[in-house]
Amino acid sequence: MTRYRGYLIDLDGTLYRGREVIPSGLEFVRRLEELGIPYLFFTNNSSRRPDQVAEKLRTFGYAAEGSQVVTSAVATAQHLKRDPEVSSVYAIGENGLITALHEAGLDWREDRPDAVIVGIDRGFHYEKMKTACLAIRAGARFFGTNGDLVLPTEEGLTPGNGSLCTGIASATGVDPVFIGKPEPPILEFALQRLGTSRSETLIVGDNLSTDILAGVKGGVDSLLVFSGVTTPEESRRSSIQATHTVDDLKDWDFI
Amino acid sequence: MTRYRGYLIDLDGTLYRGREVIPSGLEFVRRLEELGIPYLFFTNNSSRRPDQVAEKLRTFGYAAEGSQVVTSAVATAQHLKRDPEVSSVYAIGENGLITALHEAGLDWREDRPDAVIVGIDRGFHYEKMKTACLAIRAGARFFGTNGDLVLPTEEGLTPGNGSLCTGIASATGVDPVFIGKPEPPILEFALQRLGTSRSETLIVGDNLSTDILAGVKGGVDSLLVFSGVTTPEESRRSSIQATHTVDDLKDWDFI
């Protein structure tokens, strides 16, 4: 087996489940540290800033810093920053997205922005949807931080960002470009940040249709762990196949 | 030409356009009165109560009463009232829908209602969407007053009820049953209210994909008037064909 020189690690379902840490996740990250292997935390969450994600990880016992966290919000903002056709944006989203767009130096405009960006927003309402739709109809490009249709919560499966985007797509006839997993842009951004090549890098996650598909689409090896969304049965039947699978991260052999 | 014994008349684009009356619409309704032909105002609007719709029509000069107005909200509420499996509802909507559901004697429940009903709601927000999604995932049936994806306003094409429904459908994997035009339930309800048979009735409207398609699906003749959404060119190219077409309602010969 290749020794991977860089790891991109999913969070919920991989390192913790809801409010509970996954102990073998702690051990997994500790081993990476011992071996001196670079890694990043790699999440579709766009609601929190990287420092807030790191803070949450520290409450579980992970020695995380904001600079080690790649969110779909930051990946989106950086993607737009490099786009010569985008200098002004209107966004629907929470703190993580709004801060990332601001830090990327993008101007905020409700009227005729160059791009509309939609991330999960528990403060979503009709006026925001209308502003986004009118801007897109006036020619703004339409981006979604990530396409997840649902958000697992303690109350059950609640609407995810993908479902907010579907409504706007219906009202405009324009489909969004998604940045987060499984789409390539977030992986490009993370690889650049991590500094390893595609063939040296491993994506680790619990979700076949986001984490593992990101690897398949991006030509990066993947490790599927059965501690979250995807079951071994679903994995066997799927057309999407991880490079490696383990029942638990403690089963992973780093060398 | 058959003399029709009952008319179902669309509003926006047929009897008025935005804030302007269509004068030949006034003359058209006056002729129906003179000839003693029963008619109803027949609209997908679910935001207003029938008496409010009638009041608006009177400001344009139409001698309308609430009892002559069939809205998608009232048709939905009456449809559910007759469904033995539905006694409690959770709804997203405005005054017209909420009042209609209340008048139909349906109980309001956020937790485990028998049905979720979605109508246009300019006060739509994430918590309402979440409540609807959790209820549908818990087994509630999902109804939409109408499937219009956009709402023409003075600001432009803003999100219509169909687009709110699309978001909820994405987040639940359940598609709504629509009651309004072009679906059959609103036509059933209107025919019953009007008291005429299918073959004696004429649907009048400006929109091929709602008014005229309702006629096609329901086996009722239709008159397409080119005073609103659909152009003569679109009509010629479409697979949906009205029984009759006129450029202006003044061109219609009642006898």
PDB file of N, CA and C in Angstrom, chain A residues 147-223:
ATOM      1  N   GLY A 147     -24.125  21.015  -2.220  1.00  0.00           N
ATOM      2  CA  GLY A 147     -25.424  20.569  -2.718  1.00  0.00           C
ATOM      3  C   GLY A 147     -26.186  19.640  -1.779  1.00  0.00           C
ATOM      4  N   ASP A 148     -25.731  19.519  -0.534  1.00  0.00           N
ATOM      5  CA  ASP A 148     -26.403  18.591   0.394  1.00  0.00           C
ATOM      6  C   ASP A 148     -27.882  18.954   0.551  1.00  0.00           C
ATOM      7  N   LEU A 149     -28.757  18.019   0.217  1.00  0.00           N
ATOM      8  CA  LEU A 149     -30.199  18.304   0.235  1.00  0.00           C
ATOM      9  C   LEU A 149     -30.748  18.354   1.651  1.00  0.00           C
ATOM     10  N   VAL A 150     -30.135  17.590   2.551  1.00  0.00           N
ATOM     11  CA  VAL A 150     -30.605  17.569   3.941  1.00  0.00           C
ATOM     12  C   VAL A 150     -29.439  17.785   4.896  1.00  0.00           C
ATOM     13  N   LEU A 151     -29.814  18.184   6.104  1.00  0.00           N
ATOM     14  CA  LEU A 151     -28.867  18.466   7.167  1.00  0.00           C
ATOM     15  C   LEU A 151     -29.279  17.571   8.337  1.00  0.00           C
ATOM     16  N   PRO A 152     -28.433  16.608   8.720  1.00  0.00           N
ATOM     17  CA  PRO A 152     -28.831  15.761   9.853  1.00  0.00           C
ATOM     18  C   PRO A 152     -28.740  16.567  11.149  1.00  0.00           C
ATOM     19  N   THR A 153     -29.812  16.581  11.919  1.00  0.00           N
ATOM     20  CA  THR A 153     -29.811  17.289  13.207  1.00  0.00           C
ATOM     21  C   THR A 153     -30.454  16.382  14.247  1.00  0.00           C
ATOM     22  N   GLU A 154     -30.460  16.834  15.488  1.00  0.00           N
ATOM     23  CA  GLU A 154     -31.100  16.031  16.533  1.00  0.00           C
ATOM     24  C   GLU A 154     -32.608  15.937  16.328  1.00  0.00           C
ATOM     25  N   GLU A 155     -33.173  16.904  15.583  1.00  0.00           N
ATOM     26  CA  GLU A 155     -34.622  16.866  15.306  1.00  0.00           C
ATOM     27  C   GLU A 155     -34.954  15.923  14.155  1.00  0.00           C
ATOM     28  N   GLY A 156     -33.954  15.548  13.371  1.00  0.00           N
ATOM     29  CA  GLY A 156     -34.184  14.715  12.185  1.00  0.00           C
ATOM     30  C   GLY A 156     -33.491  15.348  10.988  1.00  0.00           C
ATOM     31  N   LEU A 157     -33.881  14.916   9.786  1.00  0.00           N
ATOM     32  CA  LEU A 157     -33.265  15.452   8.568  1.00  0.00           C
ATOM     33  C   LEU A 157     -33.971  16.749   8.179  1.00  0.00           C
ATOM     34  N   THR A 158     -33.291  17.860   8.375  1.00  0.00           N
ATOM     35  CA  THR A 158     -33.864  19.176   8.096  1.00  0.00           C
ATOM     36  C   THR A 158     -33.329  19.667   6.740  1.00  0.00           C
ATOM     37  N   PRO A 159     -33.927  20.729   6.175  1.00  0.00           N
ATOM     38  CA  PRO A 159     -33.500  21.159   4.835  1.00  0.00           C
ATOM     39  C   PRO A 159     -32.034  21.577   4.796  1.00  0.00           C
ATOM     40  N   GLY A 160     -31.305  21.054   3.839  1.00  0.00           N
ATOM     41  CA  GLY A 160     -29.911  21.417   3.634  1.00  0.00           C
ATOM     42  C   GLY A 160     -29.785  22.478   2.545  1.00  0.00           C
ATOM     43  N   ASN A 161     -28.561  22.941   2.355  1.00  0.00           N
ATOM     44  CA  ASN A 161     -28.355  24.016   1.389  1.00  0.00           C
ATOM     45  C   ASN A 161     -28.795  23.643  -0.023  1.00  0.00           C
ATOM     46  N   GLY A 162     -28.610  22.387  -0.392  1.00  0.00           N
ATOM     47  CA  GLY A 162     -29.018  21.960  -1.726  1.00  0.00           C
ATOM     48  C   GLY A 162     -30.494  22.213  -1.974  1.00  0.00           C
ATOM     49  N   SER A 163     -31.305  22.072  -0.935  1.00  0.00           N
ATOM     50  CA  SER A 163     -32.753  22.278  -1.086  1.00  0.00           C
ATOM     51  C   SER A 163     -33.117  23.756  -1.187  1.00  0.00           C
ATOM     52  N   LEU A 164     -32.357  24.622  -0.513  1.00  0.00           N
ATOM     53  CA  LEU A 164     -32.574  26.061  -0.715  1.00  0.00           C
ATOM     54  C   LEU A 164     -32.227  26.410  -2.169  1.00  0.00           C
ATOM     55  N   CYS A 165     -31.129  25.816  -2.649  1.00  0.00           N
ATOM     56  CA  CYS A 165     -30.698  26.088  -4.028  1.00  0.00           C
ATOM     57  C   CYS A 165     -31.705  25.571  -5.049  1.00  0.00           C
ATOM     58  N   THR A 166     -32.310  24.428  -4.791  1.00  0.00           N
ATOM     59  CA  THR A 166     -33.295  23.869  -5.725  1.00  0.00           C
ATOM     60  C   THR A 166     -34.469  24.824  -5.923  1.00  0.00           C
ATOM     61  N   GLY A 167     -34.925  25.426  -4.827  1.00  0.00           N
ATOM     62  CA  GLY A 167     -36.028  26.379  -4.920  1.00  0.00           C
ATOM     63  C   GLY A 167     -35.665  27.565  -5.803  1.00  0.00           C
ATOM     64  N   ILE A 168     -34.466  28.093  -5.611  1.00  0.00           N
ATOM     65  CA  ILE A 168     -34.009  29.248  -6.395  1.00  0.00           C
ATOM     66  C   ILE A 168     -33.796  28.843  -7.856  1.00  0.00           C
ATOM     67  N   ALA A 169     -33.283  27.642  -8.064  1.00  0.00           N
ATOM     68  CA  ALA A 169     -33.101  27.148  -9.439  1.00  0.00           C
ATOM     69  C   ALA A 169     -34.450  27.040 -10.147  1.00  0.00           C
ATOM     70  N   SER A 170     -35.476  26.558  -9.435  1.00  0.00           N
ATOM     71  CA  SER A 170     -36.822  26.446 -10.021  1.00  0.00           C
ATOM     72  C   SER A 170     -37.379  27.802 -10.409  1.00  0.00           C
ATOM     73  N   ALA A 171     -37.125  28.792  -9.575  1.00  0.00           N
ATOM     74  CA  ALA A 171     -37.711  30.120  -9.791  1.00  0.00           C
ATOM     75  C   ALA A 171     -36.955  30.934 -10.830  1.00  0.00           C
ATOM     76  N   THR A 172     -35.777  30.469 -11.238  1.00  0.00           N
ATOM     77  CA  THR A 172     -34.967  31.230 -12.195  1.00  0.00           C
ATOM     78  C   THR A 172     -34.666  30.455 -13.471  1.00  0.00           C
ATOM     79  N   GLY A 173     -34.792  29.134 -13.428  1.00  0.00           N
ATOM     80  CA  GLY A 173     -34.374  28.319 -14.565  1.00  0.00           C
ATOM     81  C   GLY A 173     -32.866  28.200 -14.686  1.00  0.00           C
ATOM     82  N   VAL A 174     -32.126  28.602 -13.642  1.00  0.00           N
ATOM     83  CA  VAL A 174     -30.657  28.536 -13.660  1.00  0.00           C
ATOM     84  C   VAL A 174     -30.196  27.584 -12.553  1.00  0.00           C
ATOM     85  N   ASP A 175     -29.370  26.604 -12.915  1.00  0.00           N
ATOM     86  CA  ASP A 175     -28.840  25.689 -11.902  1.00  0.00           C
ATOM     87  C   ASP A 175     -27.556  26.254 -11.302  1.00  0.00           C
ATOM     88  N   PRO A 176     -27.334  26.017 -10.009  1.00  0.00           N
ATOM     89  CA  PRO A 176     -26.124  26.544  -9.378  1.00  0.00           C
ATOM     90  C   PRO A 176     -24.884  25.727  -9.738  1.00  0.00           C
ATOM     91  N   VAL A 177     -23.743  26.386  -9.656  1.00  0.00           N
ATOM     92  CA  VAL A 177     -22.456  25.689  -9.678  1.00  0.00           C
ATOM     93  C   VAL A 177     -22.094  25.431  -8.216  1.00  0.00           C
ATOM     94  N   PHE A 178     -21.908  24.168  -7.863  1.00  0.00           N
ATOM     95  CA  PHE A 178     -21.553  23.844  -6.475  1.00  0.00           C
ATOM     96  C   PHE A 178     -20.041  23.755  -6.314  1.00  0.00           C
ATOM     97  N   ILE A 179     -19.561  24.198  -5.168  1.00  0.00           N
ATOM     98  CA  ILE A 179     -18.122  24.244  -4.881  1.00  0.00           C
ATOM     99  C   ILE A 179     -17.708  23.091  -3.956  1.00  0.00           C
ATOM    100  N   GLY A 180     -18.577  22.730  -3.022  1.00  0.00           N
ATOM    101  CA  GLY A 180     -18.238  21.731  -1.987  1.00  0.00           C
ATOM    102  C   GLY A 180     -18.199  20.300  -2.516  1.00  0.00           C
ATOM    103  N   LYS A 181     -17.823  19.373  -1.616  1.00  0.00           N
ATOM    104  CA  LYS A 181     -17.812  17.953  -1.968  1.00  0.00           C
ATOM    105  C   LYS A 181     -19.174  17.525  -2.486  1.00  0.00           C
ATOM    106  N   PRO A 182     -19.318  16.729  -3.509  1.00  0.00           N
ATOM    107  CA  PRO A 182     -18.273  15.999  -4.236  1.00  0.00           C
ATOM    108  C   PRO A 182     -17.699  16.765  -5.428  1.00  0.00           C
ATOM    109  N   GLU A 183     -17.965  18.058  -5.550  1.00  0.00           N
ATOM    110  CA  GLU A 183     -17.513  18.789  -6.743  1.00  0.00           C
ATOM    111  C   GLU A 183     -16.023  19.108  -6.643  1.00  0.00           C
ATOM    112  N   PRO A 184     -15.367  19.271  -7.782  1.00  0.00           N
ATOM    113  CA  PRO A 184     -13.908  19.456  -7.785  1.00  0.00           C
ATOM    114  C   PRO A 184     -13.367  20.725  -7.113  1.00  0.00           C
ATOM    115  N   PRO A 185     -14.064  21.893  -7.158  1.00  0.00           N
ATOM    116  CA  PRO A 185     -13.370  23.097  -6.690  1.00  0.00           C
ATOM    117  C   PRO A 185     -12.849  23.029  -5.246  1.00  0.00           C
ATOM    118  N   ILE A 186     -13.632  22.471  -4.325  1.00  0.00           N
ATOM    119  CA  ILE A 186     -13.171  22.434  -2.930  1.00  0.00           C
ATOM    120  C   ILE A 186     -11.927  21.549  -2.795  1.00  0.00           C
ATOM    121  N   LEU A 187     -11.850  20.487  -3.577  1.00  0.00           N
ATOM    122  CA  LEU A 187     -10.695  19.582  -3.518  1.00  0.00           C
ATOM    123  C   LEU A 187      -9.448  20.283  -4.061  1.00  0.00           C
ATOM    124  N   GLU A 188      -9.609  21.005  -5.181  1.00  0.00           N
ATOM    125  CA  GLU A 188      -8.499  21.803  -5.731  1.00  0.00           C
ATOM    126  C   GLU A 188      -7.931  22.733  -4.672  1.00  0.00           C
ATOM    127  N   PHE A 189      -8.851  23.432  -4.012  1.00  0.00           N
ATOM    128  CA  PHE A 189      -8.440  24.406  -3.002  1.00  0.00           C
ATOM    129  C   PHE A 189      -7.712  23.718  -1.846  1.00  0.00           C
ATOM    130  N   ALA A 190      -8.245  22.586  -1.395  1.00  0.00           N
ATOM    131  CA  ALA A 190      -7.648  21.869  -0.262  1.00  0.00           C
ATOM    132  C   ALA A 190      -6.273  21.298  -0.618  1.00  0.00           C
ATOM    133  N   LEU A 191      -6.132  20.774  -1.822  1.00  0.00           N
ATOM    134  CA  LEU A 191      -4.835  20.220  -2.241  1.00  0.00           C
ATOM    135  C   LEU A 191      -3.771  21.321  -2.270  1.00  0.00           C
ATOM    136  N   GLN A 192      -4.180  22.485  -2.764  1.00  0.00           N
ATOM    137  CA  GLN A 192      -3.247  23.604  -2.812  1.00  0.00           C
ATOM    138  C   GLN A 192      -2.817  24.013  -1.401  1.00  0.00           C
ATOM    139  N   ARG A 193      -3.767  24.073  -0.509  1.00  0.00           N
ATOM    140  CA  ARG A 193      -3.495  24.442   0.887  1.00  0.00           C
ATOM    141  C   ARG A 193      -2.606  23.391   1.554  1.00  0.00           C
ATOM    142  N   LEU A 194      -2.906  22.114   1.263  1.00  0.00           N
ATOM    143  CA  LEU A 194      -2.162  21.019   1.893  1.00  0.00           C
ATOM    144  C   LEU A 194      -0.751  20.896   1.309  1.00  0.00           C
ATOM    145  N   GLY A 195      -0.637  21.208   0.007  1.00  0.00           N
ATOM    146  CA  GLY A 195       0.683  21.184  -0.631  1.00  0.00           C
ATOM    147  C   GLY A 195       1.121  19.811  -1.109  1.00  0.00           C
ATOM    148  N   THR A 196       0.179  18.875  -1.213  1.00  0.00           N
ATOM    149  CA  THR A 196       0.534  17.548  -1.738  1.00  0.00           C
ATOM    150  C   THR A 196      -0.134  17.340  -3.101  1.00  0.00           C
ATOM    151  N   SER A 197       0.423  16.417  -3.873  1.00  0.00           N
ATOM    152  CA  SER A 197      -0.146  16.132  -5.194  1.00  0.00           C
ATOM    153  C   SER A 197      -1.344  15.193  -5.040  1.00  0.00           C
ATOM    154  N   ARG A 198      -2.121  15.067  -6.113  1.00  0.00           N
ATOM    155  CA  ARG A 198      -3.287  14.170  -6.109  1.00  0.00           C
ATOM    156  C   ARG A 198      -2.896  12.750  -5.701  1.00  0.00           C
ATOM    157  N   SER A 199      -1.808  12.243  -6.280  1.00  0.00           N
ATOM    158  CA  SER A 199      -1.472  10.823  -6.075  1.00  0.00           C
ATOM    159  C   SER A 199      -0.934  10.555  -4.663  1.00  0.00           C
ATOM    160  N   GLU A 200      -0.548  11.603  -3.974  1.00  0.00           N
ATOM    161  CA  GLU A 200       0.009  11.425  -2.620  1.00  0.00           C
ATOM    162  C   GLU A 200      -1.045  11.594  -1.539  1.00  0.00           C
ATOM    163  N   THR A 201      -2.279  12.004  -1.955  1.00  0.00           N
ATOM    164  CA  THR A 201      -3.258  12.459  -0.968  1.00  0.00           C
ATOM    165  C   THR A 201      -4.368  11.434  -0.767  1.00  0.00           C
ATOM    166  N   LEU A 202      -4.900  11.393   0.443  1.00  0.00           N
ATOM    167  CA  LEU A 202      -6.017  10.498   0.752  1.00  0.00           C
ATOM    168  C   LEU A 202      -7.173  11.321   1.346  1.00  0.00           C
ATOM    169  N   ILE A 203      -8.375  11.117   0.793  1.00  0.00           N
ATOM    170  CA  ILE A 203      -9.590  11.711   1.372  1.00  0.00           C
ATOM    171  C   ILE A 203     -10.217  10.684   2.305  1.00  0.00           C
ATOM    172  N   VAL A 204     -10.530  11.096   3.527  1.00  0.00           N
ATOM    173  CA  VAL A 204     -11.106  10.191   4.522  1.00  0.00           C
ATOM    174  C   VAL A 204     -12.508  10.668   4.872  1.00  0.00           C
ATOM    175  N   GLY A 205     -13.492   9.788   4.784  1.00  0.00           N
ATOM    176  CA  GLY A 205     -14.839  10.209   5.139  1.00  0.00           C
ATOM    177  C   GLY A 205     -15.805   9.052   5.252  1.00  0.00           C
ATOM    178  N   ASP A 206     -17.034   9.383   5.728  1.00  0.00           N
ATOM    179  CA  ASP A 206     -18.050   8.358   5.982  1.00  0.00           C
ATOM    180  C   ASP A 206     -19.129   8.335   4.907  1.00  0.00           C
ATOM    181  N   ASN A 207     -19.047   9.280   3.938  1.00  0.00           N
ATOM    182  CA  ASN A 207     -20.179   9.464   3.025  1.00  0.00           C
ATOM    183  C   ASN A 207     -19.746   9.213   1.569  1.00  0.00           C
ATOM    184  N   LEU A 208     -20.311   8.153   1.019  1.00  0.00           N
ATOM    185  CA  LEU A 208     -19.963   7.738  -0.334  1.00  0.00           C
ATOM    186  C   LEU A 208     -20.270   8.839  -1.351  1.00  0.00           C
ATOM    187  N   SER A 209     -21.402   9.539  -1.177  1.00  0.00           N
ATOM    188  CA  SER A 209     -21.832  10.466  -2.230  1.00  0.00           C
ATOM    189  C   SER A 209     -21.233  11.864  -2.090  1.00  0.00           C
ATOM    190  N   THR A 210     -20.520  12.130  -1.017  1.00  0.00           N
ATOM    191  CA  THR A 210     -19.805  13.420  -0.936  1.00  0.00           C
ATOM    192  C   THR A 210     -18.297  13.160  -0.862  1.00  0.00           C
ATOM    193  N   ASP A 211     -17.818  12.592   0.257  1.00  0.00           N
ATOM    194  CA  ASP A 211     -16.372  12.409   0.471  1.00  0.00           C
ATOM    195  C   ASP A 211     -15.748  11.525  -0.609  1.00  0.00           C
ATOM    196  N   ILE A 212     -16.319  10.350  -0.783  1.00  0.00           N
ATOM    197  CA  ILE A 212     -15.688   9.368  -1.678  1.00  0.00           C
ATOM    198  C   ILE A 212     -15.867   9.786  -3.139  1.00  0.00           C
ATOM    199  N   LEU A 213     -17.057  10.305  -3.470  1.00  0.00           N
ATOM    200  CA  LEU A 213     -17.273  10.763  -4.848  1.00  0.00           C
ATOM    201  C   LEU A 213     -16.341  11.936  -5.199  1.00  0.00           C
ATOM    202  N   ALA A 214     -16.038  12.777  -4.218  1.00  0.00           N
ATOM    203  CA  ALA A 214     -15.075  13.863  -4.448  1.00  0.00           C
ATOM    204  C   ALA A 214     -13.735  13.272  -4.883  1.00  0.00           C
ATOM    205  N   GLY A 215     -13.331  12.182  -4.227  1.00  0.00           N
ATOM    206  CA  GLY A 215     -12.080  11.512  -4.599  1.00  0.00           C
ATOM    207  C   GLY A 215     -12.151  10.931  -6.007  1.00  0.00           C
ATOM    208  N   VAL A 216     -13.259  10.266  -6.297  1.00  0.00           N
ATOM    209  CA  VAL A 216     -13.429   9.648  -7.622  1.00  0.00           C
ATOM    210  C   VAL A 216     -13.392  10.717  -8.717  1.00  0.00           C
ATOM    211  N   LYS A 217     -14.161  11.800  -8.512  1.00  0.00           N
ATOM    212  CA  LYS A 217     -14.206  12.870  -9.525  1.00  0.00           C
ATOM    213  C   LYS A 217     -12.861  13.573  -9.661  1.00  0.00           C
ATOM    214  N   GLY A 218     -12.145  13.668  -8.536  1.00  0.00           N
ATOM    215  CA  GLY A 218     -10.910  14.463  -8.542  1.00  0.00           C
ATOM    216  C   GLY A 218      -9.650  13.641  -8.751  1.00  0.00           C
ATOM    217  N   GLY A 219      -9.779  12.334  -8.911  1.00  0.00           N
ATOM    218  CA  GLY A 219      -8.601  11.503  -9.105  1.00  0.00           C
ATOM    219  C   GLY A 219      -7.722  11.416  -7.867  1.00  0.00           C
ATOM    220  N   VAL A 220      -8.347  11.360  -6.704  1.00  0.00           N
ATOM    221  CA  VAL A 220      -7.622  11.265  -5.435  1.00  0.00           C
ATOM    222  C   VAL A 220      -8.121  10.021  -4.696  1.00  0.00           C
ATOM    223  N   ASP A 221      -7.208   9.253  -4.124  1.00  0.00           N
ATOM    224  CA  ASP A 221      -7.609   8.048  -3.394  1.00  0.00           C
ATOM    225  C   ASP A 221      -8.474   8.396  -2.186  1.00  0.00           C
ATOM    226  N   SER A 222      -9.287   7.416  -1.778  1.00  0.00           N
ATOM    227  CA  SER A 222     -10.209   7.683  -0.668  1.00  0.00           C
ATOM    228  C   SER A 222     -10.284   6.505   0.286  1.00  0.00           C
ATOM    229  N   LEU A 223     -10.600   6.835   1.522  1.00  0.00           N
ATOM    230  CA  LEU A 223     -10.808   5.834   2.578  1.00  0.00           C
ATOM    231  C   LEU A 223     -12.212   6.046   3.136  1.00  0.00           C
TER     232      LEU A 223
END
